[in-house]
Amino acid sequence: MDYLDIKVKFLKGFADRTRLEILESIQIEEKTVLQIVGEIKGNQSNVSQHLACLKGCGIVTARQEGKFVYYSLRDEQVKSLLTMFDTVLGDVVQQVAACDKNDQCLCGKSELKCLTKRKKISP
Amino acid sequence: MDYLDIKVKFLKGFADRTRLEILESIQIEEKTVLQIVGEIKGNQSNVSQHLACLKGCGIVTARQEGKFVYYSLRDEQVKSLLTMFDTVLGDVVQQVAACDKNDQCLCGKSELKCLTKRKKISP
DNA sequence: CAAACATATTAGTTTGGACTAATATTTCAA
DNA sequence: TTGAAATATTAGTCCAAACTAATATGTTTG
């Protein structure tokens, strides 16, 4: 596991809708798991797993208080990174959205396209 | 496709080892597809697809000149975002790496763990 | 201590997306 | 204009990871 692998893991932490929703919900203040579950749609098990992921990626921290566990953004750096995402994205939202409507790229698409026929790979 | 979906797509653009390698290779100056293929291990088809993805995510731009296509980072914003990744990651590299060694989280792991037995879900 | 609540962990299923091999398209040069 | 070079696109395979259902663990309060 080299530095690049770690970087990928860190970035994958952000690259999921459910996790972004979680991060949004704790952006202002720390929340318990149940509070987060209540704010975003999703069940407790799923949220718990995503929180473990975010923690493992160094994005959030957990603080236990009695039977509650409070999750919050790791530090100010992470907070400003989240802000920067929106800033940078601001310039390209239109384009990314447009790319999705047209067929300029397939990333992030689940459509299947089967247009032509090709020879089978010989064994 | 709402704003959050677009944001996820944008961030997924960064969250892949091959794409990070591509971004690294064009961080200083624009490169052709073949140049990129030469710098990172990987075949032409694969790199081409990743470049299409990066373009669709608004991370890189393409400029055609004759039979060559030069790819470069979209703008200074993207460039500084890449820099910021390293900055923020700097604080947590150790932790993320450690998480991978221990079993604190499963995200980014491909190991299978089967420890206990559970009842089958009733139909 | 037992019951209730909060959270975590597991196995299994399913889906998205990274990859390869083959082929198509585009552009230049002889 | 034909062939070669550069790039893009396709279909198919495979694996990582997101999800669900069930259960385990941990903590407080009666």
XYZ file of C-alpha atoms (C1' of nucleotides) in Angstrom:
306
model
C 0.000 0.000 0.000
C 1.839 3.057 -1.256
C 0.978 6.718 -0.927
C -1.190 6.710 -4.034
C -3.302 3.883 -2.656
C -3.847 5.830 0.535
C -4.810 8.896 -1.475
C -7.307 6.873 -3.486
C -8.823 5.497 -0.322
C -9.080 8.957 1.172
C -10.780 10.339 -1.933
C -13.147 7.395 -2.247
C -14.345 8.375 1.186
C -15.942 11.449 -0.362
C -17.128 9.848 -3.578
C -20.435 8.411 -2.484
C -23.852 9.984 -2.208
C -24.734 8.542 1.176
C -21.420 9.598 2.652
C -21.777 13.121 1.263
C -25.195 13.305 2.873
C -23.684 12.221 6.151
C -20.938 14.812 5.864
C -23.481 17.493 5.109
C -25.510 16.570 8.156
C -22.525 16.885 10.470
C -20.918 19.862 8.790
C -22.163 22.330 11.391
C -22.148 20.243 14.527
C -21.496 16.716 15.734
C -24.350 14.241 15.640
C -25.134 10.790 16.970
C -25.673 7.884 14.613
C -29.412 7.929 15.164
C -29.577 11.642 14.508
C -27.781 11.111 11.216
C -29.997 8.168 10.322
C -32.978 10.404 10.972
C -31.709 13.200 8.749
C -30.784 11.152 5.703
C -32.804 8.315 4.297
C -31.155 5.018 5.049
C -31.088 2.417 7.717
C -28.944 2.239 10.806
C -26.679 -0.558 9.638
C -25.878 1.151 6.401
C -25.115 4.485 8.034
C -22.948 2.776 10.620
C -20.878 1.154 7.923
C -20.461 4.412 6.049
C -19.397 6.123 9.252
C -16.786 3.438 9.838
C -15.563 4.044 6.316
C -15.377 7.810 6.794
C -13.500 7.302 10.024
C -11.098 4.869 8.426
C -10.473 7.350 5.651
C -9.541 10.038 8.160
C -12.506 12.223 7.275
C -14.486 12.106 10.491
C -13.791 11.420 14.139
C -15.939 9.708 16.716
C -16.402 10.595 20.351
C -18.215 8.287 22.707
C -20.381 9.728 25.434
C -22.345 7.153 27.364
C -24.259 5.007 24.981
C -24.071 7.620 22.275
C -21.337 8.088 19.711
C -20.934 11.548 18.316
C -19.456 11.934 14.863
C -17.973 15.123 13.516
C -15.690 16.298 10.718
C -12.113 15.520 11.553
C -10.754 19.069 11.487
C -10.892 22.449 9.814
C -8.853 21.159 6.883
C -11.521 18.635 5.991
C -14.183 21.274 6.416
C -12.485 23.639 3.998
C -11.890 20.788 1.580
C -15.629 20.194 1.510
C -16.159 23.872 0.865
C -13.598 23.831 -1.900
C -15.429 20.988 -3.630
C -18.398 23.246 -4.108
C -16.255 26.146 -5.184
C -14.421 24.230 -7.870
C -17.544 22.390 -8.917
C -19.289 25.718 -9.364
C -17.412 26.330 -12.575
C -18.314 23.021 -14.149
C -21.719 21.977 -12.845
C -23.391 22.767 -16.129
C -20.848 20.839 -18.105
C -20.938 17.768 -15.896
C -24.706 17.757 -15.937
C -24.705 18.173 -19.716
C -22.233 15.320 -20.116
C -24.694 13.148 -18.320
C -27.561 14.048 -20.625
C -25.593 13.544 -23.803
C -23.405 10.558 -24.314
C -20.048 12.193 -24.016
C -18.856 9.837 -21.371
C -20.045 6.742 -19.599
C -18.615 7.255 -16.157
C -21.341 7.377 -13.587
C -23.827 5.758 -15.905
C -25.512 2.457 -15.526
C -27.077 2.257 -18.960
C -26.188 -0.642 -21.126
C -25.417 -0.004 -24.730
C -25.090 -2.815 -27.226
C -24.931 -1.490 -30.713
C -22.588 -3.531 -32.852
C -21.399 -7.079 -32.962
C -17.853 -8.222 -32.473
C -16.017 -11.441 -32.843
C -15.765 -13.614 -29.775
C -12.349 -13.766 -28.168
C -10.641 -16.946 -29.319
C -9.761 -19.383 -26.531
C -29.898 14.169 -11.380
C -29.657 16.727 -8.625
C -26.687 18.722 -7.428
C -25.529 16.011 -5.064
C -25.398 13.483 -7.886
C -23.246 15.844 -9.909
C -20.968 16.364 -6.939
C -20.600 12.613 -6.475
C -19.751 12.189 -10.124
C -17.174 14.955 -9.940
C -15.531 13.435 -6.875
C -15.568 9.934 -8.307
C -13.472 11.363 -11.084
C -10.605 11.689 -8.600
C -11.185 8.484 -6.680
C -9.319 6.012 -8.847
C -5.668 5.091 -8.957
C -5.302 5.116 -12.722
C -6.985 8.489 -13.006
C -4.809 9.943 -10.263
C -1.781 8.700 -12.168
C -3.068 10.377 -15.296
C -3.662 13.623 -13.417
C -0.173 13.483 -11.994
C 1.323 12.995 -15.415
C -0.419 16.072 -16.832
C -0.100 18.239 -13.762
C 2.787 20.259 -15.160
C 2.000 20.299 -18.841
C -0.454 18.931 -21.358
C 0.211 15.523 -22.872
C -1.080 13.381 -25.696
C -2.828 10.099 -25.011
C 0.179 8.099 -26.105
C 2.479 10.126 -23.900
C 0.237 9.405 -20.939
C 0.001 5.738 -21.846
C 3.769 5.684 -21.910
C 4.148 7.261 -18.502
C 1.691 5.135 -16.592
C 1.317 1.413 -16.967
C -1.878 0.621 -18.828
C -3.111 0.169 -22.329
C -4.398 2.743 -24.749
C -8.027 1.776 -24.579
C -8.129 1.937 -20.827
C -6.401 5.305 -20.649
C -8.706 6.660 -23.329
C -11.731 5.674 -21.295
C -10.344 7.224 -18.147
C -9.602 10.427 -20.032
C -13.178 10.519 -21.290
C -14.317 10.079 -17.715
C -12.085 12.867 -16.440
C -13.329 15.138 -19.194
C -16.937 14.288 -18.477
C -16.346 15.055 -14.817
C -15.014 18.488 -15.671
C -11.544 17.725 -14.405
C -9.548 17.867 -17.617
C -9.914 19.472 -21.022
C -8.901 18.197 -24.414
C -7.382 20.113 -27.290
C -7.031 18.546 -30.706
C -4.027 19.363 -32.846
C -3.774 17.336 -35.991
C -4.019 13.715 -35.171
C -2.999 14.304 -31.591
C -5.233 15.161 -28.678
C -3.627 17.044 -25.842
C -5.104 16.667 -22.387
C -4.521 19.061 -19.519
C -6.018 19.972 -16.158
C -9.139 22.033 -16.651
C -8.023 25.139 -14.786
C -6.096 26.509 -11.830
C -8.934 25.623 -9.490
C -8.575 21.948 -10.265
C -4.845 22.232 -9.907
C -5.107 23.727 -6.446
C -7.711 21.149 -5.490
C -5.182 18.449 -6.315
C -2.632 20.226 -4.189
C -5.090 20.531 -1.356
C -5.700 16.796 -1.398
C -2.102 16.234 -0.464
C -2.165 18.963 2.135
C -5.197 17.635 3.942
C -4.090 14.054 3.535
C -0.770 14.941 5.093
C -2.382 15.071 8.509
C -3.973 11.670 8.272
C -1.772 9.461 6.105
C -0.531 7.515 9.070
C -4.009 6.926 10.366
C -5.452 5.839 7.048
C -2.548 3.501 6.462
C -2.921 2.109 9.961
C -6.628 1.553 9.458
C -5.754 -0.596 6.516
C -3.383 -2.751 8.480
C -5.696 -3.274 11.400
C -9.337 -4.136 10.941
C -10.856 -0.865 11.939
C -12.802 -0.553 8.743
C -13.489 -2.543 5.660
C -13.719 0.202 3.084
C -11.136 -0.307 0.420
C -10.588 -3.912 1.395
C -11.268 -6.986 -0.620
C -10.823 -9.550 2.097
C -13.688 -11.823 2.905
C -14.488 -12.518 6.495
C -16.877 -15.248 7.495
C -16.827 -15.773 11.219
C -20.264 -16.560 12.545
C -23.371 -18.206 11.256
C -26.719 -16.532 10.846
C -30.196 -17.662 10.006
C -31.205 -17.578 6.383
C -33.614 -14.834 5.459
C -37.106 -16.318 5.357
C -38.832 -16.059 1.976
C -29.106 -8.224 37.158
C -32.404 -7.659 33.383
C -34.474 -4.983 29.934
C -34.164 -1.308 26.719
C -31.683 1.483 23.829
C -27.612 2.830 20.719
C -24.289 1.198 17.847
C -21.423 -2.187 15.419
C -20.581 -6.311 12.803
C -21.559 -10.014 10.017
C -23.068 -12.816 5.508
C -25.174 -12.623 1.366
C -26.927 -10.250 -2.762
C -26.594 -6.978 -6.197
C -24.775 -3.263 -8.884
C -21.343 0.029 -10.626
C -17.386 0.529 -12.797
C -12.458 -0.883 -14.105
C -10.403 -3.688 -17.252
C -9.325 -6.312 -21.802
C -9.784 -7.437 -26.583
C -11.536 -6.184 -30.753
C -12.881 -2.828 -33.914
C -14.215 1.804 -35.532
C -12.996 6.572 -36.516
C -10.124 10.318 -37.605
C -6.086 12.538 -39.489
C -1.808 12.878 -41.747
C 1.672 11.545 -45.090
C 3.619 9.053 -49.012
C -6.015 7.674 -52.451
C -4.233 4.267 -49.721
C -1.920 3.041 -45.625
C -0.284 4.035 -41.163
C -0.656 6.305 -36.861
C -3.454 8.265 -32.941
C -7.505 8.048 -30.603
C -12.199 6.520 -29.486
C -15.825 3.200 -28.871
C -17.840 -1.059 -28.175
C -19.107 -5.654 -25.689
C -18.013 -8.682 -22.312
C -15.863 -10.176 -17.905
C -14.803 -9.524 -13.269
C -14.216 -7.416 -8.816
C -15.021 -3.847 -5.300
C -18.204 -1.932 -2.718
C -23.088 -0.482 -1.453
C -26.975 -2.406 0.391
C -30.226 -5.414 3.379
C -31.418 -8.487 7.036
C -30.043 -10.556 11.000
C -27.468 -10.619 15.028
C -23.853 -9.207 18.280
C -21.830 -5.855 21.416
C -21.920 -2.218 24.597
C -24.068 1.144 27.852
C -27.468 3.013 30.802
C -31.432 2.719 33.791
C -35.052 0.302 36.230
